[in-house]
Short mmCIF file of N, CA and C in Angstrom, two decimals:
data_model
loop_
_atom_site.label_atom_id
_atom_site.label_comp_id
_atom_site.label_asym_id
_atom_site.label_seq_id
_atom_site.Cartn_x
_atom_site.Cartn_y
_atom_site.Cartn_z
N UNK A 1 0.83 -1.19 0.00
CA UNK A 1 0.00 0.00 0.00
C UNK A 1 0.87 1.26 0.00
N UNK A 2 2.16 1.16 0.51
CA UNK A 2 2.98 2.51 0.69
C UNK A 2 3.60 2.88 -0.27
N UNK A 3 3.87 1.92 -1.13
CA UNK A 3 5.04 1.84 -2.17
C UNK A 3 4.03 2.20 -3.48
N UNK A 4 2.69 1.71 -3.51
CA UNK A 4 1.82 1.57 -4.52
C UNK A 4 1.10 3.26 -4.46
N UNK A 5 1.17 3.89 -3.52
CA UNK A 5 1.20 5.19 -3.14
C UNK A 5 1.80 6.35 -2.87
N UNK A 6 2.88 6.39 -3.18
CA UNK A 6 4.23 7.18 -2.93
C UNK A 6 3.97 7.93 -4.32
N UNK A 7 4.72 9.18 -4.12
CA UNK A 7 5.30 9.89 -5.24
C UNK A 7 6.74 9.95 -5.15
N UNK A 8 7.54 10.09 -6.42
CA UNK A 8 8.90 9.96 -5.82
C UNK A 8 9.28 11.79 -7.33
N UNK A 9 9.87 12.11 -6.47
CA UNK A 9 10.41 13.53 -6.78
C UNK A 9 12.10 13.20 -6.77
N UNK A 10 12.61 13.75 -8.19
CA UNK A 10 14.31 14.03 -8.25
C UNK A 10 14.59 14.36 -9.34
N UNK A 11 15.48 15.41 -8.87
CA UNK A 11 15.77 16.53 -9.83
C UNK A 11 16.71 15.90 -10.98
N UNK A 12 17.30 14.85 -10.80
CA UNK A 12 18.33 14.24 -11.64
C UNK A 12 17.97 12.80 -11.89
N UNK A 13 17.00 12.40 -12.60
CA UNK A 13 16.52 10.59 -12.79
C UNK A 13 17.79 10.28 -13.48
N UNK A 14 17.48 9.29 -13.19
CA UNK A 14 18.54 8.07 -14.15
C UNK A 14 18.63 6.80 -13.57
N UNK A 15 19.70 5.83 -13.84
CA UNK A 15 19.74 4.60 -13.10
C UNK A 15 20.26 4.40 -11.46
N UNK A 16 21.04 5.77 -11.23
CA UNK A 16 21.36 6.01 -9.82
C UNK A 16 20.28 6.07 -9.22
N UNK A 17 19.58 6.79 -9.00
CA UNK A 17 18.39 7.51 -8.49
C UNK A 17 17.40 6.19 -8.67
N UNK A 18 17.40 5.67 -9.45
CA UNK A 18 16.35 4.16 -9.60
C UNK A 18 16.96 3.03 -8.92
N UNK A 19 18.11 2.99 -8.69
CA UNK A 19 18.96 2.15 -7.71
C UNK A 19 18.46 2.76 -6.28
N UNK A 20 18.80 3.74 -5.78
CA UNK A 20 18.18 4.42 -4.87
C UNK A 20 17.02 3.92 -4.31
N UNK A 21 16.31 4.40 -5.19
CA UNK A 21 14.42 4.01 -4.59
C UNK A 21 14.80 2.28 -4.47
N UNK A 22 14.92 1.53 -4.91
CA UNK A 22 14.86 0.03 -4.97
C UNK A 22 15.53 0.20 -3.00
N UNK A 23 16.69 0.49 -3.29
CA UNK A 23 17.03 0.36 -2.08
C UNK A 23 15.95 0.68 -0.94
N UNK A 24 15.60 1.92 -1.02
CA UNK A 24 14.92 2.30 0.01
C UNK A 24 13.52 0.96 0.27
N UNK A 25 13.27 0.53 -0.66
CA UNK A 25 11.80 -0.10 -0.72
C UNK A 25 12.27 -1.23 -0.22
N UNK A 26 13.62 -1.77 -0.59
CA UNK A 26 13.69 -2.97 -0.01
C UNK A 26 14.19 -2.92 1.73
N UNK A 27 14.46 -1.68 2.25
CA UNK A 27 14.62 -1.31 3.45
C UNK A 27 13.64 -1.37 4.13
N UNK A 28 12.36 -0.50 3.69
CA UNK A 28 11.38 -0.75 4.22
C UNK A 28 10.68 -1.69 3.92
N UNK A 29 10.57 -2.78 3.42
CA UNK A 29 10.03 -4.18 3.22
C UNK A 29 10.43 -4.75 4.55
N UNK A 30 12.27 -5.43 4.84
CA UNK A 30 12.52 -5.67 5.46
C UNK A 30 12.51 -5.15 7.32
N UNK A 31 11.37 -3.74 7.18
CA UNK A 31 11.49 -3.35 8.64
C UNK A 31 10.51 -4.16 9.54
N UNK A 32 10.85 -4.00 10.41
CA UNK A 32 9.23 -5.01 11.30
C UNK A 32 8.16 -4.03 11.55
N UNK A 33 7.27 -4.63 12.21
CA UNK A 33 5.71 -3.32 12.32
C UNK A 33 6.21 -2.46 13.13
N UNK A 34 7.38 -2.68 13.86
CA UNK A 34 7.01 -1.20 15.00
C UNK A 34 8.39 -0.71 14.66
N UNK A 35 8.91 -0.98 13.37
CA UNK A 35 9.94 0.33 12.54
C UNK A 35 9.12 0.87 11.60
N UNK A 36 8.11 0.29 10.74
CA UNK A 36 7.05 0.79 10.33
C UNK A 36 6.51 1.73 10.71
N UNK A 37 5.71 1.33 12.17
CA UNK A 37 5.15 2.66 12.79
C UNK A 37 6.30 4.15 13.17
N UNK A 38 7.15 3.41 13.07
CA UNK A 38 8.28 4.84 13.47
C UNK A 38 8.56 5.59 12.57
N UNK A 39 8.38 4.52 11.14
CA UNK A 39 8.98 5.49 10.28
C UNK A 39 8.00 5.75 9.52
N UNK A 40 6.79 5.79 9.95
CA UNK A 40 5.31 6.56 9.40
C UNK A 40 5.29 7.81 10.30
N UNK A 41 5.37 7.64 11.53
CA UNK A 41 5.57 8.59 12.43
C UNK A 41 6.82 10.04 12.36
N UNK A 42 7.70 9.14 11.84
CA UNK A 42 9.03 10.23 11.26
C UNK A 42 8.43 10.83 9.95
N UNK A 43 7.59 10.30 8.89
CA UNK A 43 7.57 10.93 7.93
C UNK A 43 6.68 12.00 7.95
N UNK A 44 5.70 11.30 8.66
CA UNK A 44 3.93 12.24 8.44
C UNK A 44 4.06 12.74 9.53
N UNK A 45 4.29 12.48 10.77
CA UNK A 45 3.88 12.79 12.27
C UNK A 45 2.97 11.99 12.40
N UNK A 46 2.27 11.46 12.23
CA UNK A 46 0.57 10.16 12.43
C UNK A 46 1.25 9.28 13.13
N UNK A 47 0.47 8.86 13.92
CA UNK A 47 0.84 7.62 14.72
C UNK A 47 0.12 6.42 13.65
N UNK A 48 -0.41 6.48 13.64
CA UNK A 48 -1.59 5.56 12.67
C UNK A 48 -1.84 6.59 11.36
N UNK A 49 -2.49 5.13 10.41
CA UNK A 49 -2.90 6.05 8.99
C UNK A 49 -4.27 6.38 8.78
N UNK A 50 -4.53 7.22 8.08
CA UNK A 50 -5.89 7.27 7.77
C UNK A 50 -6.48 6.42 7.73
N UNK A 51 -7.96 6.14 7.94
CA UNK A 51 -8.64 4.82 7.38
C UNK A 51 -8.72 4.00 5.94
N UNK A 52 -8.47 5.09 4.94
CA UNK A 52 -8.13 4.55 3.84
C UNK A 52 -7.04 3.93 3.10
N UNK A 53 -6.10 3.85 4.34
CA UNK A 53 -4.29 3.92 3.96
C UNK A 53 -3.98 4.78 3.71
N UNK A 54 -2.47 4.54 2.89
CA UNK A 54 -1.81 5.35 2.10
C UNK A 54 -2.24 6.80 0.93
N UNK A 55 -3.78 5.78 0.19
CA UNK A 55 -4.21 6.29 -0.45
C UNK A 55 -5.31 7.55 -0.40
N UNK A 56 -5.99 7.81 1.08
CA UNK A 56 -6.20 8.96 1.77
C UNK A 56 -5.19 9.64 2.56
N UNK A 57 -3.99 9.49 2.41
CA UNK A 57 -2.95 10.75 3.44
C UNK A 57 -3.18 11.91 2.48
N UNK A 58 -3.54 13.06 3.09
CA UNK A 58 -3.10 14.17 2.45
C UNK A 58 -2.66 15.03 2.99
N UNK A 59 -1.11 15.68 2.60
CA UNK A 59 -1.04 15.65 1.08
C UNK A 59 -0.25 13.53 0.94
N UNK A 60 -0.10 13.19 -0.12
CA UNK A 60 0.43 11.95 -0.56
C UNK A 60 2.11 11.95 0.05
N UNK A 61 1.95 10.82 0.11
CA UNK A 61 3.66 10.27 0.85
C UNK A 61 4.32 10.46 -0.61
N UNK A 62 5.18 11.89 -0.04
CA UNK A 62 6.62 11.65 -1.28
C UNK A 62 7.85 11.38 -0.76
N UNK A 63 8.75 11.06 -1.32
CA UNK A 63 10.41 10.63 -1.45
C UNK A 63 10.61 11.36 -2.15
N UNK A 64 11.95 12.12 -1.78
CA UNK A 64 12.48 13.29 -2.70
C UNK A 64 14.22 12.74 -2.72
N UNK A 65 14.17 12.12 -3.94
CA UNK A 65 15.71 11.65 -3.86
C UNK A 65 16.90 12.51 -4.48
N UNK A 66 17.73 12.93 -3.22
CA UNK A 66 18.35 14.18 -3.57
C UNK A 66 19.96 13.60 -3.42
N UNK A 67 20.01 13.18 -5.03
CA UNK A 67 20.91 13.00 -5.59
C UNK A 67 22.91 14.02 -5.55
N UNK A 68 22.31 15.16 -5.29
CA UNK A 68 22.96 15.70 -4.67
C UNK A 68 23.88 16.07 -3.28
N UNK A 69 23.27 15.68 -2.62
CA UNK A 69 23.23 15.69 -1.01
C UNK A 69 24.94 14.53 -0.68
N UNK A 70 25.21 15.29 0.04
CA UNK A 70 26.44 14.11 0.25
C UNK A 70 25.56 13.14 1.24
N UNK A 71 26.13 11.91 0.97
CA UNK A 71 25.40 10.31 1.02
C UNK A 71 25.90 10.04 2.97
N UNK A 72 26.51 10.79 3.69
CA UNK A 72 26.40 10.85 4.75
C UNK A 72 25.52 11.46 5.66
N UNK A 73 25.01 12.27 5.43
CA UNK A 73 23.62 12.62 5.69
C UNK A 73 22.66 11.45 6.71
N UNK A 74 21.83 12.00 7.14
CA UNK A 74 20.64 11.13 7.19
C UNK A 74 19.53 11.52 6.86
N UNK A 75 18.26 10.93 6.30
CA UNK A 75 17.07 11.26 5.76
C UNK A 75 16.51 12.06 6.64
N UNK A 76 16.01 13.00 6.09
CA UNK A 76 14.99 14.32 6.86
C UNK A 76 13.66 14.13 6.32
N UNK A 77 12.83 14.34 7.45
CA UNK A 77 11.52 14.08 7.21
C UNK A 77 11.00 15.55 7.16
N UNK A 78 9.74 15.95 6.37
CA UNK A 78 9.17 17.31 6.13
C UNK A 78 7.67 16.84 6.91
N UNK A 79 7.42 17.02 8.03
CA UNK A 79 6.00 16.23 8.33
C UNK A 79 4.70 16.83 8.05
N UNK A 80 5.30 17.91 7.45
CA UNK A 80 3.97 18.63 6.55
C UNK A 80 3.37 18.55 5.83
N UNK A 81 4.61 18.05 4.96
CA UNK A 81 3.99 17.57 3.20
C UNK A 81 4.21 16.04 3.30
N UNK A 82 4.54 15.39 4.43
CA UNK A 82 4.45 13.74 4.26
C UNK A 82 5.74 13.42 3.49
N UNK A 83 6.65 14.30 3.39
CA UNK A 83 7.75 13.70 2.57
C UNK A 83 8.95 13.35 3.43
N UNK A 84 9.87 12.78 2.69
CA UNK A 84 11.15 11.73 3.16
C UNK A 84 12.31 12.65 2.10
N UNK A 85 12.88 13.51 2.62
CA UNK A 85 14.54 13.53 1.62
C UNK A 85 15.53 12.16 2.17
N UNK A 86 15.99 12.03 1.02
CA UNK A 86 16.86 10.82 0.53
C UNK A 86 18.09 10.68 0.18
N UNK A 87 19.22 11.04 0.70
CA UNK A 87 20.31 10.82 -0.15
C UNK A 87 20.68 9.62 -0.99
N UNK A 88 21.91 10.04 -1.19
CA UNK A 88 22.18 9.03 -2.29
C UNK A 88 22.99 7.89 -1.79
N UNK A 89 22.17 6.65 -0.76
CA UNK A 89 22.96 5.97 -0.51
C UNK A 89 23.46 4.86 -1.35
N UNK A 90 24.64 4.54 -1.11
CA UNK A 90 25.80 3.91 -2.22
C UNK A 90 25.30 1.78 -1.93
N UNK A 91 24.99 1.65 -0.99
CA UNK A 91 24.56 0.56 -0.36
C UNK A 91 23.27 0.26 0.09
N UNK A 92 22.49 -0.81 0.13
CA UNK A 92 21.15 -1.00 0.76
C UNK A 92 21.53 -0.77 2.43
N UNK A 93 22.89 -1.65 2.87
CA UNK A 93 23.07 -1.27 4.07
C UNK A 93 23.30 -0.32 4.79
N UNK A 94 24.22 0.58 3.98
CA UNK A 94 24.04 2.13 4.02
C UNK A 94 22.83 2.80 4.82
N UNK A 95 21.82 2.23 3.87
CA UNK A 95 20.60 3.29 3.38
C UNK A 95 20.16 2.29 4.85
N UNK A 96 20.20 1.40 5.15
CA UNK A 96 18.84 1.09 6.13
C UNK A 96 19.70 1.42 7.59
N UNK A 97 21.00 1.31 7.66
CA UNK A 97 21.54 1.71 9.04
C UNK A 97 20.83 3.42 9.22
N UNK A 98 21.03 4.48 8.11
CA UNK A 98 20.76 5.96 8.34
C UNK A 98 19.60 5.64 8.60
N UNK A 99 18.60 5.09 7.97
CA UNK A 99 16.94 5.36 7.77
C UNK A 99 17.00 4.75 9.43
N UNK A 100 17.32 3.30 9.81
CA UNK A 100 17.13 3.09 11.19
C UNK A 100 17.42 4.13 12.36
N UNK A 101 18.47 4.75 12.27
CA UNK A 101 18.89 5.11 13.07
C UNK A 101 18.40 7.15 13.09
N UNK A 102 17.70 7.41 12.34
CA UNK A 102 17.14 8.35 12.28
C UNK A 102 15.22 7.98 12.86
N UNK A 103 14.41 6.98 12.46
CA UNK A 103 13.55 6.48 13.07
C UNK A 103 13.71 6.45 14.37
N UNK A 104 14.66 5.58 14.79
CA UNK A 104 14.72 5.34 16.26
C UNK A 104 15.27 6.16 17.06
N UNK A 105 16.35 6.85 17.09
CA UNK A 105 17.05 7.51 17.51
C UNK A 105 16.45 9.00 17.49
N UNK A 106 15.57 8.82 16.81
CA UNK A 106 15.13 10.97 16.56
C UNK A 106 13.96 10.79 17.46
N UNK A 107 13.03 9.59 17.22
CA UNK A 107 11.77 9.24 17.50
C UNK A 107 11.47 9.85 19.04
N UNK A 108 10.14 10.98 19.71
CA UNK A 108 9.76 11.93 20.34
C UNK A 108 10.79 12.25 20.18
N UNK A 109 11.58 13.25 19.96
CA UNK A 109 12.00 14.88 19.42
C UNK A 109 12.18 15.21 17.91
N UNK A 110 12.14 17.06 18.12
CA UNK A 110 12.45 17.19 16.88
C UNK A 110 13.17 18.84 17.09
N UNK A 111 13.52 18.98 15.60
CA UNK A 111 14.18 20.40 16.46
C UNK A 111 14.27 21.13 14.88
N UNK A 112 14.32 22.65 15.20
CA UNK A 112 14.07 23.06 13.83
C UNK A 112 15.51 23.14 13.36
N UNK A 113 14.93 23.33 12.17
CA UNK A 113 16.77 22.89 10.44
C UNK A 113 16.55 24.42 10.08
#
């Protein structure tokens, strides 16, 4: 339902950036339900989803893969617009240690950028 609902935004497509998203999807495939809930919670602020899923959040869950961004980073969530910035991680393991450790580790606080 999340993946079948997503918009994905980047200023530079190509096969990097499509390597990218794969990664991320297979990150979040492999999370359990209560990294799920964290990292619904990191993206949107919702503890829970609408009743309709994915497909009633508004505004829609985007990924903004910012190809640019040095790949040390960790993903920033916009919980306004429901979106996820993304760097460009080089590894799936990469990508799921930052994404974990920004879920869990940020999870109750936040602080302004």
């Amino acid at each position: 339902d999340w993946r079948a609902h997503c918009e994905v935004e980047t200023r530079t497509p190509g096969p990097e950036a499509d390597a990218l998203l794969e990664r991320w999807w297979e990150v979040v495939q492999a999370m359990s339900p209560e990294e799920h809930a964290k990292l619904l919670q990191f993206a949107t602020g919702l503890s829970r989803l609408p009743l309709g899923g994915f497909k009633q959040l508004e505004p829609p869950f985007k990924l903004s893969l910012n190809m640019q961004s040095p790949d040390a980073k960790l993903p920033t969530a916009h919980t306004c617009f429901n979106t996820v910035d993304v760097p460009p991680y080089q590894s799936t393991e990469d990508c799921r240690r930052k994404v974990r450790f920004a879920i869990l580790e940020g999870s109750g606080s936040f602080a302004f950028a």
